Amino acid sequence: MLRVDGLSAWYGEAQALREVSMRVDEGEIVTLVGRNGAGKTTLLRCLMGLHGTYGRTMGTISVSGVDVTGLPPHARARRGLGYVPDDRGIYATLSVEENLMLAPVVKSGGGPEPWPLERVYETFPHLRERRRSPGTTLSGGEQQMLVLARVLRTGARLLLCDEPTEGLSPLFVQRIGEILREVREAGTTVLLVEQNVHFAASVADRHYLLAEGRIVESLDRDQVREREHQLLEYLGI
Amino acid sequence: MLQQAFNGLVGGSFYALLALGLAVIFGMLGVVNLAHGAFYMLGAFGAFIALDAFGLNFWVALVLVPLLLGVAGAVLERLFVRRLTPLDPLYNFLFTFGLALILQDLVRREYGVNSQPYPRPPELAGTVDLGLFTYPAYQVFVLAVSALMCVAVWVVLTRTRVGMIVRAATERPELTRALGIDVGRWVTPVFGFGIALAAFAGVLAAPMRAVNPLMGADLIITVFAVVVIGGLGSVFGSVAAGFAVGLVSALGNLYVPALSQITVFILMAAVLLWRPAGLFGREEAYR
């Protein structure tokens, strides 16, 4: 599904990613774990094609066997990349429903079914109640639901989620876990940036540990369970 | 006094139309278009030339001139502004400022500094009885059509998909691209539209203001104050501030004539002290 080869990225002179190579297979949930500043967010931004405005990148990124390295962000989105940014990315000047409808449905077929608006509202009834309100008037947890619903509505095939559980109550964290497992069943692939190791271990099939812009380890679910304490200590949480 | 207030609103119509175009352009491109006043001036001269050289009346000019200048604006965006946007904002500052000077001087070379006469359209030559006072029909028309234009833009921005994309791209251009929208494709028409609005205001101004090469430069300083008062990039704010500034400066003119040139700047300073982001501006929350 996703293949990254020798990806390096710089902010001016500072190198943020050092020859990252990784892959995510179809239908997998994979997390990127690492300390603040390890390069997780930069990696997602590079995958989405958003790093170019800040600095150089090198290496190749391919999605479903097609090289997307030279494509602008909107073209990548149309090939099925669904981006959930670290600051949620809700528009204050758009209503809840407009926030949902803004992103166009992914054209290229073969992916999971796009969620019709009706399904979004059935799954998240509160969004229906608030559909005319400005997006940013929702609570943090509801905003995160909105952002997830937004990419599900497009029928994105590969979700790039940057810390969707950050700052949320355990109830919402659990809900996000349920949704991710549900969409995986429907054929969606997920790459998740996560500081919450416990949550990561509960939803993901595999994990990449990122440190100083390098992938230092690749772990499967059982390895993470065994080493959860060690990882928590390493992450400094 | 009511009549003076009405004068203020009519003057405010021009501020509102120009500020609206500036706000939309600034919001979507992050470009402060210093040539905006020059396009207003070109709009007025466009109407004059259409009548003088081609015998086209006011109504034809009101449609045709904004269209042509809007297309010219779109071409300008494609050829120059687009190349400069990724660089320091100062480059577009210099470019649009230089462009304004060039346009002004080209017109001055051709027509001199004296004002050109432009007749009122005969359909609007009379006066209208507004109950408390009678008022020139043309001025009433200007106020009505400007208000209508502002409402139309507001409806497009808030009720249509195009408007939704413009709002989204204004608020978070990068995220909007990541969500699958080719923001760059919308930038050109939006720039052209902003220019067309300035030209539209210029045509409206031709029968009631002096048509000369500096008419835009005189007006644009006030319009920038209007945009700042309304909140940079806020469409609603710039329109509201446009009419408000027109009103305040007209009344200021009446009661404190000595301050007439600076009332708008006093207003701007007061608003900025009270709300640094302008009346309807949002604090810059993102990078």
Coordinates of C-alpha atoms in Angstrom, one line a residue:
Chain A
M1 CA 0.0 0.0 0.0
L2 CA 2.6 2.5 1.1
R3 CA 6.3 2.2 0.5
V4 CA 8.9 4.7 1.6
D5 CA 12.5 4.5 0.5
G6 CA 15.4 6.5 1.8
L7 CA 13.3 9.5 2.8
S8 CA 15.3 12.4 4.2
A9 CA 13.9 15.8 5.0
W10 CA 15.5 19.1 6.2
Y11 CA 14.3 22.3 7.8
G12 CA 16.9 24.7 6.4
E13 CA 20.2 23.1 7.6
A14 CA 18.6 20.9 10.2
Q15 CA 17.9 17.4 9.1
A16 CA 14.6 16.1 10.5
L17 CA 14.5 12.7 8.7
R18 CA 17.4 10.4 7.9
E19 CA 16.9 7.9 5.2
V20 CA 13.6 6.5 6.5
S21 CA 12.5 3.3 4.8
M22 CA 9.3 1.7 5.7
R23 CA 6.2 0.1 4.4
V24 CA 2.5 -0.3 5.3
D25 CA 0.6 -3.2 3.8
E26 CA -3.0 -3.1 2.7
G27 CA -5.4 -3.4 5.6
E28 CA -2.7 -2.9 8.3
I29 CA -2.8 -0.4 11.1
V30 CA 0.8 0.7 11.8
T31 CA 1.9 3.2 14.3
L32 CA 4.9 5.5 14.5
V33 CA 6.1 5.8 18.0
G34 CA 8.8 8.2 19.2
R35 CA 9.6 11.1 21.4
N36 CA 8.7 14.7 20.6
G37 CA 10.9 15.9 17.9
A38 CA 11.8 12.4 16.6
G39 CA 10.3 13.3 13.2
K40 CA 6.9 11.6 13.3
T41 CA 4.9 14.6 12.3
T42 CA 7.5 15.6 9.6
L43 CA 7.3 12.1 8.2
L44 CA 3.5 12.3 7.8
R45 CA 3.8 15.8 6.3
C46 CA 6.3 14.4 3.8
L47 CA 3.9 11.6 2.9
M48 CA 1.2 14.1 2.3
G49 CA 3.5 16.4 0.2
L50 CA 3.3 19.2 2.7
H51 CA 7.0 19.5 3.6
G52 CA 8.0 21.2 0.4
T53 CA 7.2 24.7 1.6
Y54 CA 9.6 24.4 4.5
G55 CA 12.6 22.6 3.2
R56 CA 14.2 19.9 1.0
T57 CA 13.3 16.3 0.9
M58 CA 15.0 13.3 -0.8
G59 CA 13.9 9.7 -1.3
T60 CA 10.8 8.2 -2.8
I61 CA 7.2 7.6 -1.7
S62 CA 4.9 5.2 -3.5
V63 CA 1.2 4.5 -2.9
S64 CA -0.3 1.3 -4.3
G65 CA 2.8 0.9 -6.5
V66 CA 2.6 4.4 -8.0
D67 CA 5.4 6.9 -7.3
V68 CA 3.8 10.0 -5.7
T69 CA 7.0 11.7 -4.7
G70 CA 6.5 14.5 -7.2
L71 CA 2.8 15.0 -6.7
P72 CA 1.3 18.0 -5.0
P73 CA -0.8 17.4 -1.8
H74 CA -4.2 17.7 -3.5
A75 CA -3.2 15.0 -6.1
R76 CA -2.1 12.7 -3.3
A77 CA -5.4 13.2 -1.5
R78 CA -7.2 12.3 -4.7
R79 CA -5.2 9.1 -4.9
G80 CA -6.6 8.0 -1.6
L81 CA -4.4 9.6 1.2
G82 CA -6.6 10.9 4.0
Y83 CA -4.8 13.4 6.3
V84 CA -5.6 14.0 9.9
P85 CA -3.3 16.7 11.1
D86 CA -1.9 17.0 14.6
D87 CA -3.8 20.2 15.4
R88 CA -7.1 18.5 14.2
G89 CA -7.5 21.0 11.4
I90 CA -11.1 22.1 11.9
Y91 CA -12.1 25.2 10.0
A92 CA -13.6 28.0 12.2
T93 CA -15.1 29.7 9.2
L94 CA -16.9 26.5 8.0
S95 CA -19.9 24.9 9.7
V96 CA -19.6 21.3 10.9
E97 CA -21.3 20.0 7.8
E98 CA -19.1 22.1 5.5
N99 CA -16.1 20.8 7.4
L100 CA -17.4 17.3 6.5
M101 CA -18.2 18.2 2.9
L102 CA -15.1 20.2 2.0
A103 CA -12.8 17.3 1.0
P104 CA -13.9 15.7 -2.4
V105 CA -14.6 12.0 -2.6
V106 CA -11.6 10.0 -3.8
K107 CA -12.0 9.2 -7.4
S108 CA -9.8 6.2 -8.1
G109 CA -11.8 3.1 -7.3
G110 CA -10.8 -0.1 -5.5
G111 CA -10.7 1.4 -2.0
P112 CA -13.1 1.3 0.8
E113 CA -16.6 2.7 0.2
P114 CA -16.9 6.4 1.0
W115 CA -19.2 7.0 3.9
P116 CA -22.3 8.9 2.8
L117 CA -23.2 11.9 5.0
E118 CA -26.2 9.9 6.4
R119 CA -23.8 7.2 7.7
V120 CA -21.5 9.8 9.3
Y121 CA -24.5 11.3 11.1
E122 CA -25.8 7.9 12.2
T123 CA -22.4 7.0 13.6
F124 CA -21.8 10.4 15.2
P125 CA -25.3 11.7 16.0
H126 CA -23.9 14.7 17.8
L127 CA -22.4 16.0 14.6
R128 CA -25.9 16.1 13.1
E129 CA -27.3 18.1 15.9
R130 CA -24.5 20.6 15.5
R131 CA -24.2 20.6 11.8
R132 CA -24.9 24.3 11.3
S133 CA -22.5 25.5 14.0
P134 CA -19.0 26.6 13.3
G135 CA -16.7 23.6 13.4
T136 CA -14.5 24.9 16.2
T137 CA -17.4 25.2 18.6
L138 CA -17.4 21.4 19.1
S139 CA -15.6 19.9 22.1
G140 CA -12.1 18.5 21.5
G141 CA -13.4 14.9 21.3
E142 CA -16.2 15.8 18.9
Q143 CA -13.7 17.7 16.8
Q144 CA -11.6 14.6 16.5
M145 CA -14.6 12.6 15.5
L146 CA -15.4 15.3 12.9
V147 CA -11.9 15.0 11.5
L148 CA -12.0 11.3 11.3
A149 CA -15.5 11.4 9.7
R150 CA -14.2 13.9 7.2
V151 CA -11.6 11.5 5.8
L152 CA -13.9 8.5 6.0
R153 CA -16.5 10.4 3.9
T154 CA -13.9 10.7 1.1
G155 CA -13.3 7.0 1.0
A156 CA -9.6 7.5 1.6
R157 CA -7.6 4.3 1.3
L158 CA -4.7 5.2 3.6
L159 CA -5.4 7.3 6.6
L160 CA -2.4 9.3 8.0
C161 CA -3.5 10.2 11.5
D162 CA -1.3 12.5 13.6
E163 CA -2.0 11.8 17.3
P164 CA -5.7 11.5 17.1
T165 CA -6.0 10.6 20.8
E166 CA -3.9 13.5 22.1
G167 CA -5.7 15.4 24.9
L168 CA -8.8 13.3 24.7
S169 CA -10.7 11.6 27.6
P170 CA -10.4 7.7 27.8
L171 CA -14.0 7.4 26.5
F172 CA -13.1 9.2 23.2
V173 CA -9.8 7.3 23.0
Q174 CA -11.7 4.1 23.2
R175 CA -14.2 5.3 20.6
I176 CA -11.3 6.2 18.2
G177 CA -9.9 2.7 18.7
E178 CA -13.3 1.2 17.8
I179 CA -13.6 3.4 14.7
L180 CA -10.1 2.5 13.5
R181 CA -10.7 -1.2 13.8
E182 CA -14.0 -0.8 12.1
V183 CA -12.6 1.0 9.1
R184 CA -9.7 -1.5 8.9
E185 CA -12.4 -4.2 8.5
A186 CA -13.8 -2.2 5.6
G187 CA -10.3 -2.3 3.9
T188 CA -8.8 1.0 5.0
T189 CA -5.1 1.1 5.8
V190 CA -4.0 3.3 8.7
L191 CA -0.6 4.9 9.6
L192 CA -0.9 6.4 13.1
V193 CA 1.4 8.7 14.9
E194 CA 0.9 7.9 18.6
Q195 CA 2.5 8.8 21.9
N196 CA 0.0 6.7 23.8
V197 CA 1.9 3.3 23.7
H198 CA -0.9 1.5 25.4
F199 CA -3.5 2.7 22.8
A200 CA -1.0 2.0 20.0
A201 CA -0.5 -1.6 21.2
S202 CA -4.3 -2.1 21.4
V203 CA -5.1 -1.1 17.9
A204 CA -2.0 -1.6 15.7
D205 CA -0.5 -4.6 14.0
R206 CA 3.0 -3.3 13.8
H207 CA 5.0 -0.4 15.2
Y208 CA 8.0 1.6 14.0
L209 CA 10.1 3.3 16.7
L210 CA 11.4 6.6 15.4
A211 CA 14.4 8.4 17.1
E212 CA 16.3 11.4 15.8
G213 CA 14.8 11.1 12.4
R214 CA 15.7 7.4 12.0
I215 CA 13.6 4.3 12.2
V216 CA 15.5 2.4 15.0
E217 CA 13.2 -0.5 15.5
S218 CA 10.3 -2.3 13.9
L219 CA 8.1 -4.2 16.4
D220 CA 5.1 -6.4 16.2
R221 CA 2.1 -6.3 18.5
D222 CA 3.5 -8.9 21.0
Q223 CA 6.9 -7.3 21.2
V224 CA 5.3 -4.0 22.1
R225 CA 3.2 -5.7 24.8
E226 CA 6.2 -7.3 26.3
R227 CA 8.3 -4.2 26.3
E228 CA 5.6 -1.6 27.1
H229 CA 7.3 -0.5 30.3
Q230 CA 10.6 -0.2 28.6
L231 CA 9.1 1.8 25.8
L232 CA 7.2 4.1 28.1
E233 CA 10.4 4.8 29.9
Y234 CA 12.2 5.5 26.7
L235 CA 9.5 7.9 25.5
G236 CA 9.7 9.6 28.9
I237 CA 6.0 9.4 29.7
Chain B
M1 CA -27.4 66.0 8.8
L2 CA -29.3 63.0 7.4
Q3 CA -28.3 64.2 4.0
Q4 CA -24.7 64.3 5.1
A5 CA -25.0 60.8 6.5
F6 CA -26.4 59.6 3.1
N7 CA -23.4 61.3 1.4
G8 CA -21.2 59.3 3.7
L9 CA -22.9 56.0 2.8
V10 CA -22.5 56.7 -0.9
G11 CA -18.8 57.5 -0.4
G12 CA -18.6 54.4 1.8
S13 CA -19.9 52.3 -1.1
F14 CA -16.6 52.8 -3.0
Y15 CA -14.6 52.0 0.2
A16 CA -16.7 48.9 0.6
L17 CA -16.3 47.6 -2.9
L18 CA -12.6 48.3 -3.0
A19 CA -12.0 46.9 0.5
L20 CA -14.0 43.8 -0.4
G21 CA -11.7 43.0 -3.3
L22 CA -8.6 43.7 -1.3
A23 CA -9.9 41.4 1.5
V24 CA -10.7 38.5 -0.8
I25 CA -7.3 38.8 -2.5
F26 CA -5.4 39.1 0.8
G27 CA -7.3 36.3 2.3
M28 CA -6.7 33.8 -0.5
L29 CA -3.3 34.8 -1.7
G30 CA -1.8 36.7 1.3
V31 CA -1.0 39.5 -1.1
V32 CA -1.5 43.1 -0.3
N33 CA -2.5 44.5 -3.6
L34 CA -1.1 48.0 -3.8
A35 CA -2.3 48.3 -7.4
H36 CA -5.9 48.1 -6.3
G37 CA -6.5 51.8 -6.5
A38 CA -4.9 51.9 -10.0
F39 CA -7.5 49.4 -11.2
Y40 CA -10.2 51.5 -9.8
M41 CA -8.8 54.4 -11.7
L42 CA -8.5 52.2 -14.8
G43 CA -12.2 51.3 -14.3
A44 CA -13.2 54.9 -14.5
F45 CA -10.9 55.6 -17.5
G46 CA -12.3 52.4 -19.1
A47 CA -15.8 53.9 -18.9
F48 CA -14.5 57.2 -20.2
I49 CA -12.6 55.6 -23.1
A50 CA -15.6 53.3 -23.9
L51 CA -17.8 56.4 -24.3
D52 CA -15.3 58.7 -25.9
A53 CA -13.7 56.3 -28.4
F54 CA -16.4 53.6 -29.0
G55 CA -19.6 55.4 -28.1
L56 CA -20.5 52.7 -25.6
N57 CA -22.8 54.0 -22.9
F58 CA -22.5 53.7 -19.1
W59 CA -24.5 50.5 -18.8
V60 CA -22.4 48.7 -21.3
A61 CA -19.2 50.0 -19.6
L62 CA -20.5 48.9 -16.2
V63 CA -20.5 45.3 -17.4
L64 CA -17.7 45.3 -20.0
V65 CA -15.0 47.2 -18.2
P66 CA -14.9 45.1 -15.0
L67 CA -15.0 41.9 -17.1
L68 CA -12.0 43.0 -19.2
L69 CA -10.0 44.3 -16.3
G70 CA -10.9 41.2 -14.3
V71 CA -9.4 39.1 -17.1
A72 CA -6.3 41.4 -17.1
G73 CA -6.0 40.8 -13.4
A74 CA -6.2 37.0 -13.8
V75 CA -3.4 37.2 -16.4
L76 CA -1.4 39.4 -14.1
E77 CA -1.7 36.8 -11.4
R78 CA -0.7 34.0 -13.7
L79 CA 2.3 35.8 -15.1
F80 CA 3.7 37.7 -12.1
V81 CA 2.0 37.5 -8.8
R82 CA 2.1 33.7 -8.7
R83 CA 5.8 33.6 -9.2
L84 CA 6.4 36.1 -6.3
T85 CA 3.9 34.6 -3.7
P86 CA 6.3 31.8 -2.5
L87 CA 9.0 34.5 -1.9
D88 CA 9.1 37.2 0.7
P89 CA 5.8 39.1 0.8
L90 CA 7.9 42.2 0.1
Y91 CA 8.3 41.2 -3.5
N92 CA 4.6 41.4 -4.2
F93 CA 4.4 44.6 -2.3
L94 CA 7.1 46.1 -4.5
F95 CA 5.5 44.6 -7.6
T96 CA 2.0 45.8 -7.1
F97 CA 3.3 49.2 -5.9
G98 CA 5.5 49.5 -9.0
L99 CA 2.6 48.4 -11.2
A100 CA 0.3 51.1 -9.7
L101 CA 2.9 53.8 -10.5
I102 CA 3.4 52.5 -14.1
L103 CA -0.4 52.3 -14.7
Q104 CA -0.9 55.8 -13.3
D105 CA 1.9 57.3 -15.4
L106 CA 0.8 55.6 -18.6
V107 CA -2.7 57.1 -18.2
R108 CA -1.2 60.4 -17.3
R109 CA 0.9 60.4 -20.4
E110 CA -2.1 59.8 -22.5
Y111 CA -4.7 62.0 -20.8
G112 CA -2.7 64.5 -18.6
V113 CA -3.6 65.3 -15.0
N114 CA -6.8 67.2 -15.7
S115 CA -10.0 65.5 -14.9
Q116 CA -12.0 64.1 -17.8
P117 CA -15.7 64.8 -17.9
Y118 CA -18.1 61.9 -17.8
P119 CA -21.9 62.5 -18.0
R120 CA -24.4 60.8 -15.7
P121 CA -26.4 58.2 -17.6
P122 CA -29.6 60.1 -18.7
E123 CA -31.8 57.5 -17.0
L124 CA -30.4 58.6 -13.6
A125 CA -30.1 62.3 -14.3
G126 CA -32.9 63.4 -12.0
T127 CA -33.4 63.4 -8.3
V128 CA -35.3 61.0 -6.0
D129 CA -37.6 62.2 -3.1
L130 CA -36.5 60.3 -0.1
G131 CA -39.1 61.8 2.2
L132 CA -36.9 64.0 4.4
F133 CA -34.8 65.3 1.5
T134 CA -34.4 64.9 -2.2
Y135 CA -31.3 63.2 -3.5
P136 CA -29.6 62.8 -6.9
A137 CA -30.9 59.6 -8.4
Y138 CA -27.4 58.5 -9.5
Q139 CA -26.1 58.5 -6.0
V140 CA -29.0 56.5 -4.8
F141 CA -28.3 54.0 -7.6
V142 CA -24.6 53.8 -6.6
L143 CA -25.5 53.0 -3.0
A144 CA -28.1 50.4 -3.9
V145 CA -26.0 48.6 -6.5
S146 CA -22.9 48.6 -4.2
A147 CA -24.9 47.2 -1.3
L148 CA -26.4 44.6 -3.7
M149 CA -23.0 43.6 -5.0
C150 CA -21.7 43.2 -1.4
V151 CA -24.7 41.0 -0.5
A152 CA -24.2 38.9 -3.7
V153 CA -20.6 38.3 -2.8
W154 CA -21.6 37.4 0.7
V155 CA -24.2 34.9 -0.5
V156 CA -21.7 33.3 -2.9
L157 CA -19.1 33.1 -0.1
T158 CA -21.4 31.6 2.5
R159 CA -23.9 29.5 0.5
T160 CA -22.0 27.9 -2.4
R161 CA -19.3 25.3 -2.7
V162 CA -17.0 27.8 -4.4
G163 CA -17.4 30.1 -1.4
M164 CA -16.7 27.2 1.0
I165 CA -13.5 26.5 -0.8
V166 CA -12.5 30.1 -0.8
R167 CA -13.2 30.3 3.0
A168 CA -11.3 27.1 3.7
A169 CA -8.3 28.2 1.5
T170 CA -8.3 31.5 3.3
E171 CA -8.3 30.0 6.7
R172 CA -5.9 27.0 6.2
P173 CA -4.4 27.0 2.6
E174 CA -2.1 24.1 3.3
L175 CA -4.6 21.8 5.0
T176 CA -7.1 22.6 2.2
R177 CA -4.6 21.3 -0.3
A178 CA -4.0 18.2 1.8
L179 CA -7.8 17.5 1.7
G180 CA -7.7 17.2 -2.1
I181 CA -8.5 20.7 -3.2
D182 CA -6.3 22.3 -5.9
V183 CA -6.1 25.7 -4.2
G184 CA -3.8 27.1 -6.8
R185 CA -6.5 26.7 -9.4
W186 CA -8.9 29.0 -7.5
V187 CA -6.3 31.7 -6.8
T188 CA -6.4 33.1 -10.4
P189 CA -10.1 33.6 -10.6
V190 CA -10.3 35.1 -7.1
F191 CA -7.6 37.6 -7.9
G192 CA -9.3 38.5 -11.2
F193 CA -12.6 38.9 -9.3
G194 CA -11.0 41.2 -6.8
I195 CA -9.7 43.4 -9.6
A196 CA -13.1 43.3 -11.4
L197 CA -14.7 44.6 -8.2
A198 CA -12.2 47.5 -8.2
A199 CA -12.9 48.3 -11.8
F200 CA -16.7 48.1 -11.1
A201 CA -16.3 50.7 -8.4
G202 CA -14.2 52.8 -10.9
V203 CA -17.0 52.7 -13.5
L204 CA -19.5 53.7 -10.8
A205 CA -17.3 56.5 -9.8
A206 CA -16.8 58.0 -13.3
P207 CA -20.1 60.1 -13.4
M208 CA -19.7 61.5 -9.9
R209 CA -16.0 61.7 -9.2
A210 CA -13.2 63.5 -11.0
V211 CA -11.8 61.0 -13.6
N212 CA -8.1 61.6 -13.4
P213 CA -5.0 59.4 -13.1
L214 CA -4.6 60.0 -9.4
M215 CA -8.1 59.2 -8.3
G216 CA -7.2 55.7 -7.2
A217 CA -4.1 56.7 -5.4
D218 CA -6.1 59.3 -3.4
L219 CA -8.7 56.7 -2.4
I220 CA -6.6 53.7 -1.8
I221 CA -4.9 55.0 1.4
T222 CA -8.3 55.3 3.0
V223 CA -9.3 51.9 1.7
F224 CA -6.3 50.3 3.4
A225 CA -7.3 52.0 6.6
V226 CA -10.8 50.5 6.0
V227 CA -9.4 47.0 5.6
V228 CA -7.3 47.3 8.7
I229 CA -10.4 48.5 10.7
G230 CA -12.5 45.7 9.4
G231 CA -9.9 43.1 10.2
L232 CA -7.3 42.0 7.6
G233 CA -8.8 39.3 5.4
S234 CA -12.3 39.5 6.9
V235 CA -14.8 39.9 4.1
F236 CA -17.7 40.9 6.2
G237 CA -15.5 43.3 8.3
S238 CA -14.2 45.1 5.3
V239 CA -17.6 45.8 3.9
A240 CA -19.0 46.9 7.2
A241 CA -16.0 49.1 7.8
G242 CA -16.3 50.5 4.3
F243 CA -19.8 51.9 4.9
A244 CA -18.9 52.9 8.5
V245 CA -15.9 54.8 7.5
G246 CA -17.8 56.6 4.8
L247 CA -20.4 57.6 7.4
V248 CA -18.0 58.7 10.0
S249 CA -15.8 60.7 7.7
A250 CA -18.9 62.5 6.3
L251 CA -20.2 63.3 9.7
G252 CA -16.7 64.3 10.8
N253 CA -16.6 66.6 7.8
L254 CA -19.8 68.2 9.0
Y255 CA -19.0 68.7 12.7
V256 CA -15.2 69.0 12.8
P257 CA -14.2 70.1 9.3
A258 CA -10.7 70.8 10.3
L259 CA -10.1 67.0 11.0
S260 CA -11.9 65.8 7.8
Q261 CA -8.7 64.4 6.3
I262 CA -7.7 62.4 9.3
T263 CA -10.9 61.2 10.9
V264 CA -10.5 57.8 9.3
F265 CA -7.0 57.4 10.7
I266 CA -8.1 58.5 14.1
L267 CA -10.8 55.8 13.8
M268 CA -8.2 53.2 12.7
A269 CA -5.9 54.0 15.6
A270 CA -8.8 53.8 18.1
V271 CA -10.0 50.4 16.7
L272 CA -6.5 49.0 16.7
L273 CA -6.0 50.0 20.3
W274 CA -9.2 48.3 21.3
R275 CA -9.0 45.3 19.0
P276 CA -5.5 44.8 17.4
A277 CA -6.8 42.3 14.8
G278 CA -9.5 44.8 13.6
L279 CA -13.2 44.7 14.3
F280 CA -13.9 41.3 12.7
G281 CA -10.4 40.0 12.3
R282 CA -9.2 36.8 14.0
E283 CA -5.9 36.7 15.8
E284 CA -3.4 34.8 13.6
A285 CA -3.6 31.4 15.2
Y286 CA -1.6 29.3 12.8
R287 CA 1.8 29.5 11.2

